[in-house]
Tab-separated table of C-alpha atoms in Angstrom:
chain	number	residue	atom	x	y	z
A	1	UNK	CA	162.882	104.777	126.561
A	2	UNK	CA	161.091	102.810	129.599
A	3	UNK	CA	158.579	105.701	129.709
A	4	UNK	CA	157.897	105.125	125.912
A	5	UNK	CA	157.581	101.079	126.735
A	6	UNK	CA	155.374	101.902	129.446
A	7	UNK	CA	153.218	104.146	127.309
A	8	UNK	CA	152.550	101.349	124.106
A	9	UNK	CA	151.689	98.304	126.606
A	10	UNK	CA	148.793	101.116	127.937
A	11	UNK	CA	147.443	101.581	123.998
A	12	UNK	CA	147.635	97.295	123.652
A	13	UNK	CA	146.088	97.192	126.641
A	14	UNK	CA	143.078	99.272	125.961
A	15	UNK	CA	142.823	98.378	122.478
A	16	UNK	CA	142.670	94.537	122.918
A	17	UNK	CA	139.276	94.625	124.930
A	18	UNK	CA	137.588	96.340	122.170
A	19	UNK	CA	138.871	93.966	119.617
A	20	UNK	CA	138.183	91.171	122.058
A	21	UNK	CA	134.203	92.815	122.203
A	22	UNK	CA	133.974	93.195	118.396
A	23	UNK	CA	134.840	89.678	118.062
A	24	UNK	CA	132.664	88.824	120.300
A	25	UNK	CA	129.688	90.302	118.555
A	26	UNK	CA	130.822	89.032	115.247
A	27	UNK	CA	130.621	85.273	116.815
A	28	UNK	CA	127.010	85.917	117.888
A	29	UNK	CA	124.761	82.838	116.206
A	30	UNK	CA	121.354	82.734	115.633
A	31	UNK	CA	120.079	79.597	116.036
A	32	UNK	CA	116.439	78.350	114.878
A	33	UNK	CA	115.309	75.490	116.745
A	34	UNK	CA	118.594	74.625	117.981
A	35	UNK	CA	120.473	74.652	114.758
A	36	UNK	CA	122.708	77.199	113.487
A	37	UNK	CA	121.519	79.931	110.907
A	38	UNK	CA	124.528	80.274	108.121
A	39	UNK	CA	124.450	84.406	108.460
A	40	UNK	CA	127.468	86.521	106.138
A	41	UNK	CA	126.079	89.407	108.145
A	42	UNK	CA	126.092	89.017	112.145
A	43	UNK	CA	123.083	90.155	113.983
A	44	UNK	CA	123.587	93.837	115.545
A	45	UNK	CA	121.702	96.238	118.398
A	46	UNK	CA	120.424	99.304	117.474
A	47	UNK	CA	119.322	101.382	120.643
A	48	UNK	CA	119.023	98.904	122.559
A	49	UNK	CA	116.856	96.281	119.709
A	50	UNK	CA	118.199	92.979	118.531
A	51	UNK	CA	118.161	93.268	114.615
A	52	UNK	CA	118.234	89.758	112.622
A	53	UNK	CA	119.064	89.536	109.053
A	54	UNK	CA	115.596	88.861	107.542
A	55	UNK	CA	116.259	86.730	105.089
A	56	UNK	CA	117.938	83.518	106.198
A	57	UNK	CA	116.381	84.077	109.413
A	58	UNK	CA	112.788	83.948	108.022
A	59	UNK	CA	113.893	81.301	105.862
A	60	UNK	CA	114.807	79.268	108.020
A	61	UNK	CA	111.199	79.647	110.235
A	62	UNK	CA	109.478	78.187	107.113
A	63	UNK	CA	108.519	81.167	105.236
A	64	UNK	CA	109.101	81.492	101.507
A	65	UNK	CA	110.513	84.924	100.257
A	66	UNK	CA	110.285	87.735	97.224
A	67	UNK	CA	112.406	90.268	97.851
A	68	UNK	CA	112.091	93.352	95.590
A	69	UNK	CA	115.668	95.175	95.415
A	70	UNK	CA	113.965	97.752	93.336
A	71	UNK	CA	111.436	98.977	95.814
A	72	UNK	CA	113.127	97.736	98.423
A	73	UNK	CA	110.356	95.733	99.893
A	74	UNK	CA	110.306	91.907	101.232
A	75	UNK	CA	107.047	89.906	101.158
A	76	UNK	CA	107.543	86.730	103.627
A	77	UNK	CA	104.928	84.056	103.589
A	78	UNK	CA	103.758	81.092	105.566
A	79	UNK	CA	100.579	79.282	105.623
A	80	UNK	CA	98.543	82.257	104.878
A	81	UNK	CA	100.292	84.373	106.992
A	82	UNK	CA	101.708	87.394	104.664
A	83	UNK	CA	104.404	89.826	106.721
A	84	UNK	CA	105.571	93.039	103.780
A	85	UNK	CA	109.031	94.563	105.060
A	86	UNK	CA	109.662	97.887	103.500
A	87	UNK	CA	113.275	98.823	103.850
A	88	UNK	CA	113.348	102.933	105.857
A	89	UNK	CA	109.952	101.644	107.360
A	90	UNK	CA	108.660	101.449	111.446
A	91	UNK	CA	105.694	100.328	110.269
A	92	UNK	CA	105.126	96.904	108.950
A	93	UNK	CA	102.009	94.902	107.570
A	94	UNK	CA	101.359	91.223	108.236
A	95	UNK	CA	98.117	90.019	107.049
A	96	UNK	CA	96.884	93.395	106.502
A	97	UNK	CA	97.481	94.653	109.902
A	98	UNK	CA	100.034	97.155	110.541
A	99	UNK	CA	102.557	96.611	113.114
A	100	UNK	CA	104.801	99.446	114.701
A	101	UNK	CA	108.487	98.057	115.323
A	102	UNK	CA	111.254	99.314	117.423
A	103	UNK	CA	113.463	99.999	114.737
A	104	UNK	CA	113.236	100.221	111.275
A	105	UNK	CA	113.901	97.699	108.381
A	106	UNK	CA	116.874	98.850	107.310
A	107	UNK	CA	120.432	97.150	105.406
A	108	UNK	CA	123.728	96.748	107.044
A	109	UNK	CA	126.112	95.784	104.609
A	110	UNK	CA	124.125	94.774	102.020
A	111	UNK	CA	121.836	92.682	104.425
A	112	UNK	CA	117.885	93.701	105.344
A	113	UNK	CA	117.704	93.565	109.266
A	114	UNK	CA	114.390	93.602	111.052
A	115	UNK	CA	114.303	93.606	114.986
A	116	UNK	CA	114.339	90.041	116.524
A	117	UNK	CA	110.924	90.483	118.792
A	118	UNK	CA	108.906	91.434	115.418
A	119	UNK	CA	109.616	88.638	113.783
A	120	UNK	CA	108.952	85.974	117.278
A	121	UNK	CA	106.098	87.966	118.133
A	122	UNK	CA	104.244	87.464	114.098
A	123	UNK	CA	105.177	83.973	114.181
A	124	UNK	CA	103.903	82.819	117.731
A	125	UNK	CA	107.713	81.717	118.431
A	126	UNK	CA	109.685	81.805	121.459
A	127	UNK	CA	113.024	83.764	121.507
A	128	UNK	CA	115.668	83.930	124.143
A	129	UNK	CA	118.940	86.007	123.673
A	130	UNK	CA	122.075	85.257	125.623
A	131	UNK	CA	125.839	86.947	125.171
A	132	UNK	CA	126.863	84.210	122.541
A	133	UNK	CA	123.228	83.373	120.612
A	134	UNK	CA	119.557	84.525	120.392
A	135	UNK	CA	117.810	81.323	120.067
A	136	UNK	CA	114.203	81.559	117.759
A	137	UNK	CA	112.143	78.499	118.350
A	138	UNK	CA	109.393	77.227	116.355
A	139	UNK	CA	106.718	76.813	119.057
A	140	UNK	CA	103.582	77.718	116.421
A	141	UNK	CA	101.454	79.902	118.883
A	142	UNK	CA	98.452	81.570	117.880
A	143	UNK	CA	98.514	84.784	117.198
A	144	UNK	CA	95.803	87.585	116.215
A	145	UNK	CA	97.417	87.798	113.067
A	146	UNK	CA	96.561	84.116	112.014
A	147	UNK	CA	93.664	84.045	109.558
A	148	UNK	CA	92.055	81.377	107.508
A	149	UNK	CA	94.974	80.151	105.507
A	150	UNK	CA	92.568	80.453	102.277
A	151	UNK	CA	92.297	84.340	102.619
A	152	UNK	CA	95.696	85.597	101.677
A	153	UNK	CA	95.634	89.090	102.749
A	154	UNK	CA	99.234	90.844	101.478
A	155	UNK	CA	100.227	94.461	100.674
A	156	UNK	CA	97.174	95.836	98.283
A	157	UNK	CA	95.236	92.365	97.269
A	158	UNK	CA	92.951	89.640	98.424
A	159	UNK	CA	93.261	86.125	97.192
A	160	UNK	CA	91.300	83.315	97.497
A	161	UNK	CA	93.173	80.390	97.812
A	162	UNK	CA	90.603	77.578	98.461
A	163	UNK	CA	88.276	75.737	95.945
A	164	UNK	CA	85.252	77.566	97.180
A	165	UNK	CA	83.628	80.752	95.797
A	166	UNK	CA	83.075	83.407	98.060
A	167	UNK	CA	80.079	85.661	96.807
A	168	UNK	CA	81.587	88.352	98.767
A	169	UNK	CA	85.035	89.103	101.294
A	170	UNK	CA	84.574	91.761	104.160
A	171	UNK	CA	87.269	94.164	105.910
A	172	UNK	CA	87.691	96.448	108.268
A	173	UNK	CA	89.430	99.760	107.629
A	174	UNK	CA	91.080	101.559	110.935
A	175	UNK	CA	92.191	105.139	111.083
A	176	UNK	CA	93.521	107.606	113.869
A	177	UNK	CA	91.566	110.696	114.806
A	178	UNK	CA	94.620	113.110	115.211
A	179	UNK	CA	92.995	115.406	117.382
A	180	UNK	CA	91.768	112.784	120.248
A	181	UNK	CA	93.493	109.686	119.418
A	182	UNK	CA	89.768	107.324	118.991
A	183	UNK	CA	89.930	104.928	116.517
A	184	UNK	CA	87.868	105.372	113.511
A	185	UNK	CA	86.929	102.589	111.210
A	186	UNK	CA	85.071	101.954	107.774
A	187	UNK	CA	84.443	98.806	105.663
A	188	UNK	CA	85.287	97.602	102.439
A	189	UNK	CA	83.656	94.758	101.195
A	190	UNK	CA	84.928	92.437	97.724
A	191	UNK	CA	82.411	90.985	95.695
A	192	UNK	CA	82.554	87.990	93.744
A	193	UNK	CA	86.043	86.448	95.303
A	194	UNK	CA	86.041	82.970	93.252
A	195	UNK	CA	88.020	80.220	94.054
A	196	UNK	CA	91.938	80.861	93.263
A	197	UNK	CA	91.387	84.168	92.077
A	198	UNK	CA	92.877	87.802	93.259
A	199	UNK	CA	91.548	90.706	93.629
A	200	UNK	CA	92.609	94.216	94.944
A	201	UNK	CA	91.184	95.675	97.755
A	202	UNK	CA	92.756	98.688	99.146
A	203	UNK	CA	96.421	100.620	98.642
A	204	UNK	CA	98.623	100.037	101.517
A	205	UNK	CA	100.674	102.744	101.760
A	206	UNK	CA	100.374	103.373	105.450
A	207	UNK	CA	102.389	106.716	105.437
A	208	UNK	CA	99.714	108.238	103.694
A	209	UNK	CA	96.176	109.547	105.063
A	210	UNK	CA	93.579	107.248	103.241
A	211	UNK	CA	91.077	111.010	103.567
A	212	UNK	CA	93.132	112.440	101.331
A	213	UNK	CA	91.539	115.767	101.877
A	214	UNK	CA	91.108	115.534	105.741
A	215	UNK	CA	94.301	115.595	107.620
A	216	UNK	CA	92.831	114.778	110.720
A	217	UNK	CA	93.097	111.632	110.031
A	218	UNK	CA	95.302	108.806	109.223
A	219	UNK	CA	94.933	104.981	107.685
A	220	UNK	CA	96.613	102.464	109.783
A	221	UNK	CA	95.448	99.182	108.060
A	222	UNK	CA	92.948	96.990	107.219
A	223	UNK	CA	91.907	93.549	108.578
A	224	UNK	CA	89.689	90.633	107.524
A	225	UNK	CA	86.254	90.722	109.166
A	226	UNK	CA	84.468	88.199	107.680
A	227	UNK	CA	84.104	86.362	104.371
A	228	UNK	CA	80.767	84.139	103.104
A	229	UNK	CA	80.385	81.268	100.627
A	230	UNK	CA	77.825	81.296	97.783
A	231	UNK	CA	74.852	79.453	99.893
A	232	UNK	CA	75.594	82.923	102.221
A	233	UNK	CA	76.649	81.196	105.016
A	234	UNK	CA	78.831	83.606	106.872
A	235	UNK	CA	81.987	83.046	108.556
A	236	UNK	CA	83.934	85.810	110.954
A	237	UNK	CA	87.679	86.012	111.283
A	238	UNK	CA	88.096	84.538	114.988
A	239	UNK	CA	90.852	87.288	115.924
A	240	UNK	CA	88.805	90.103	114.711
A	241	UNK	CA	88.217	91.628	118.261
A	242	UNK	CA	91.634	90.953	119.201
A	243	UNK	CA	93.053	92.910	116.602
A	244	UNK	CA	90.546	95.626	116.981
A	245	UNK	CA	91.661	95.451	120.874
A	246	UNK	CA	95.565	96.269	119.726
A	247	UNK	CA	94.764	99.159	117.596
A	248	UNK	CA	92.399	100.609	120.806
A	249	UNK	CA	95.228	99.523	123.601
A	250	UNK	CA	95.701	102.183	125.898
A	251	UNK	CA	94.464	105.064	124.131
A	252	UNK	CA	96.841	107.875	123.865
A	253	UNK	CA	99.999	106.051	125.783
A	254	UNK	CA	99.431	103.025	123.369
A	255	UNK	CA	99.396	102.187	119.863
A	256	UNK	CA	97.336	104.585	118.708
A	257	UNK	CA	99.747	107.341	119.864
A	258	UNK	CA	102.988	105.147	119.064
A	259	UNK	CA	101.867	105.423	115.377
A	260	UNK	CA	100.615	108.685	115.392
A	261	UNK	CA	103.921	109.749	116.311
A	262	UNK	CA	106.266	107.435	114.285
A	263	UNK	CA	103.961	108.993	110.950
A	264	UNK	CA	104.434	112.685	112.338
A	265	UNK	CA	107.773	112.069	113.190
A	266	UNK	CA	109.154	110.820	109.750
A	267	UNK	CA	107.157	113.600	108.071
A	268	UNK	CA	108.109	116.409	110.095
A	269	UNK	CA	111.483	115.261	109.446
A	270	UNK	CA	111.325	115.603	105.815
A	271	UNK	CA	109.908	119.518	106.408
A	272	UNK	CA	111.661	122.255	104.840
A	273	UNK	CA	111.474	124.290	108.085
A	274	UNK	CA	112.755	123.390	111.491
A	275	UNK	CA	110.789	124.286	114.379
A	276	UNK	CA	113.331	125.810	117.208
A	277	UNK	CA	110.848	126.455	119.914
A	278	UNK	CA	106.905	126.966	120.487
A	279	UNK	CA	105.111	128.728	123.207
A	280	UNK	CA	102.334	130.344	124.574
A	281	UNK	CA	102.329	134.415	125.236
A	282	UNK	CA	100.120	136.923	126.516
A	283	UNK	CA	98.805	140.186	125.970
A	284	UNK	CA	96.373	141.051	128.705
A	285	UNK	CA	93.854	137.944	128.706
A	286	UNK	CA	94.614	136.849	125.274
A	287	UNK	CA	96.916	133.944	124.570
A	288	UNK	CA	99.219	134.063	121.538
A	289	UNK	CA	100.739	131.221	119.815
A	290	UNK	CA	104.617	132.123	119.303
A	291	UNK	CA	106.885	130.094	117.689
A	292	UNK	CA	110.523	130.492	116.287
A	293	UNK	CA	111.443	128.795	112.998
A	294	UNK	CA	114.300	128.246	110.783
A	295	UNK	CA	114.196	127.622	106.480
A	296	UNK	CA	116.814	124.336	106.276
A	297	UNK	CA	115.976	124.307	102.695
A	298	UNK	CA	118.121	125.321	100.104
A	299	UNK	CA	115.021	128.003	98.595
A	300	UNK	CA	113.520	130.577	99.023
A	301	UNK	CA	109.781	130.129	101.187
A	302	UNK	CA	107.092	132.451	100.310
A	303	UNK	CA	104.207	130.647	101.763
A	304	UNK	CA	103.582	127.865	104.525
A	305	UNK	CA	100.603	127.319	107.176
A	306	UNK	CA	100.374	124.925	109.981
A	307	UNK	CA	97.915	123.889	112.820
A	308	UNK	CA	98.406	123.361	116.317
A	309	UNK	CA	96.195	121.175	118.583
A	310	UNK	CA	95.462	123.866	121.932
A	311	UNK	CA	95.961	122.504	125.430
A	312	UNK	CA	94.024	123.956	128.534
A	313	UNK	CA	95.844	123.875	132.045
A	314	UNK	CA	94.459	120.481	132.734
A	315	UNK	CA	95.847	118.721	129.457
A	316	UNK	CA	92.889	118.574	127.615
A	317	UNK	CA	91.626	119.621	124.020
A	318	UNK	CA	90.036	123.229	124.475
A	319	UNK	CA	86.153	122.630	123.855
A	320	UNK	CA	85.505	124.145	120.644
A	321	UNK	CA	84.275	123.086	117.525
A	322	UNK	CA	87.990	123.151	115.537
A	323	UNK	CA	90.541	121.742	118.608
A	324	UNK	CA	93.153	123.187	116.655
A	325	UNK	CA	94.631	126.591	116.129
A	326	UNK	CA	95.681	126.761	111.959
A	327	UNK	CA	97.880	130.071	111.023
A	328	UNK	CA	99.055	130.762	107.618
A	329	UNK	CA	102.500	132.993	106.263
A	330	UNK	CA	102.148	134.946	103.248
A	331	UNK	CA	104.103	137.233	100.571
A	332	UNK	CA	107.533	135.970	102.183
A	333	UNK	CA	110.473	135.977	101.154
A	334	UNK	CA	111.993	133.912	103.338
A	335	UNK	CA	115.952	132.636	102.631
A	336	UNK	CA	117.459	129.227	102.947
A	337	UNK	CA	119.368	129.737	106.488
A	338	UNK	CA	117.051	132.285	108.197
A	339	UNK	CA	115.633	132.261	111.758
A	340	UNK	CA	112.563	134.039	111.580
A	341	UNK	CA	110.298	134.338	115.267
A	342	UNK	CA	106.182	135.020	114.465
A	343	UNK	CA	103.214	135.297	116.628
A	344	UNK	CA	99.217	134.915	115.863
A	345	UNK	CA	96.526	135.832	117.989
A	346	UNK	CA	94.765	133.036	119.693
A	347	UNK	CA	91.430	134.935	120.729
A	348	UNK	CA	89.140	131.842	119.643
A	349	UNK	CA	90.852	129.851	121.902
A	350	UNK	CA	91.280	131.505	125.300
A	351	UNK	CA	91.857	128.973	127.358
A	352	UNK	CA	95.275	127.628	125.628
A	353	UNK	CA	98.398	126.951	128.054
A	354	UNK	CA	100.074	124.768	125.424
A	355	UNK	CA	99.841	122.765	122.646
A	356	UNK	CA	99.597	118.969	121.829
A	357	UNK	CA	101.438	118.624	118.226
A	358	UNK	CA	102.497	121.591	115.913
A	359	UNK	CA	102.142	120.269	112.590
A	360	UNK	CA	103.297	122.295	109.269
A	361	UNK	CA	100.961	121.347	106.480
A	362	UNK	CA	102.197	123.357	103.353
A	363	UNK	CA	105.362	124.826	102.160
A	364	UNK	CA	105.434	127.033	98.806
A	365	UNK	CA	108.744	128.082	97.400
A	366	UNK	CA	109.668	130.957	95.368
A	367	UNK	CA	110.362	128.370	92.046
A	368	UNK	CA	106.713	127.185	91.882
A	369	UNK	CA	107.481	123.786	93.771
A	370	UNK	CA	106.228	123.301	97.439
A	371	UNK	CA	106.140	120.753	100.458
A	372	UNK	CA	102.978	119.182	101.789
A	373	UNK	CA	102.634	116.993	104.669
């Protein structure tokens, strides 16, 4: 009998300081400019990233909201700021730049969270996080997001919200070169933007390569460059070098790369195939590229190709006129559940050690459907 006393204070013990921790979390307050947020869902961390539910907590900065249950977006506005939250998304837009966030929108209980630093850092407000509160105050910084509050730049239009006619509206498209990380940029111009009217300008689907038929390449967003009145007077967005600064930051250990790999990563994840392991063989001087893969679909493949960026000893691209190594798979047969192991020659591009990103581009299946990237 003592040894069973003995053995349920141990469980009270060590279950009280959990429930005394989850408590703890649950009495965690925002508070916005020193006052108390009204929250039914408590703020959480995820990997390490202070989530916030959007909502009230953008509410109560100032911004107006339209949420869109449907499509699962949330367009938050401001004084001609414009943020679009899309719910499964690491990549928002504010103003028609894209911003890469440490975790995704996503909904806890019925609530839309967004990371805590995302929403300080759009908003030029300060944030400090203790064990009991993180504290959002309303200090109005500039940011490189903050346009001319008559351009309204949201997820696919342009409005002009001023009682001046703009003969025409200018913006600057950004894209990633896949194979070298540069930034590559085009521009779209909107003619005839008249006072308080709306016009669109661009589709903002930012998973999505904007050349459709290059892959190579991939749209990141688009940002205000300029806009000009009907005597032609021109007038440049202030921040225009500052944003074109963040998409260029640090090449291929900044944000080019971060976004590169947050768009290869959710679409590799959606492949049919799993890749289990690639490397580089030889047989006498020629390299091989050898890879073992696995069909985690529930059909039958009969077709897929892929390309692979080759790596010399030193890290770099090798210097040819395609970087990348493509191989195709044909007349297969291939069942849900198999391991398969192939191998292509690689004797146009002798110098490969490795290989930067192994990306699979098509998948056919035996029923007529198929996967693209």
């Amino acid at each position: 009998m003592k040894n069973k006393w003995i053995i349920l204070l141990l469980v009270f013990s060590l279950a009280f300081p959990f429930q005394a921790m989850a408590a703890a979390q649950n009495k965690l307050k925002v508070l916005v400019d020193g006052k108390a947020v009204s929250l039914s869902q408590p703020p959480v961390v995820k990997n390490g990233t202070n989530m916030l539910p959007a909502i009230p907590v953008l509410k109560s900065l100032g911004l107006s909201i339209e949420a869109d249950t449907k499509a699962g977006t949330i367009k938050a506005s401001k004084s001609g700021k414009v943020i679009w939250l899309k719910i499964g998304s690491i990549l928002t837009t504010v103003n028609g730049i894209t911003v890469p966030i440490e975790e995704p929108v996503q909904t806890i209980k019925g609530t839309t969270m967004v990371p805590a630093r995302f929403i300080t850092d759009v908003l030029g407000a300060g944030l400090k996080v203790t064990k009991d509160s993180i504290s959002i105050t309303n200090t109005n910084k500039e940011t490189m997001f903050d346009i001319d509050a008559n351009i309204v730049v949201s997820a696919n239009y342009v409005k002009n919200a001023s009682n001046t006619n703009f003969s025409e509206v200018g913006f600057t498209d950004f894209y990633i070169s896949v194979t070298d990380y540069d930034i590559i940029t085009s521009d779209t111009i909107v003619k005839g933007l008249d006072a308080g009217s709306t016009k669109k300008y661009n589709n903002f689907e930012i998973t999505k390569s904007r050349y459709s038929k290059d892959a190579d390449y991939f749209y990141i967003g688009s940002v205000l460059s300029y806009y000009m009145d009907e005597d032609q007077l021109r007038l440049d967005n202030p921040n225009f070098n500052k944003i074109k600064s963040f998409y260029q930051y640090d090449g291929i250990n900044g944000y080019l790369d971060k976004v590169y790999s947050k768009i290869y990563d959710k679409r590799m994840k959606s492949a049919p195939i799993k890749i289990e392991s690639v490397y580089v063989t030889f047989k006498g001087d020629t390299p091989y590229f050898e890879w073992t893969v696995k069909n985690i679909s529930s059909k039958t493949i009969t077709y897929y190709d892929f390309q692979a960026y080759c790596i010399d000893r030193y890290g770099k691209l090798t210097p040819l006129s395609s970087p990348y190594f493509a191989g195709k798979s044909e007349n297969n047969n291939w069942k849900p559940g198999e391991t398969i192991t192939q191998r292509w020659s690689l004797y146009d591009h002798p110098m490969t050690e490795d290989f930067r990103k192994t990306r699979l581009n098509e998948v056919r299946f035996k029923d007529g459907t198929k996967w693209t990237f």
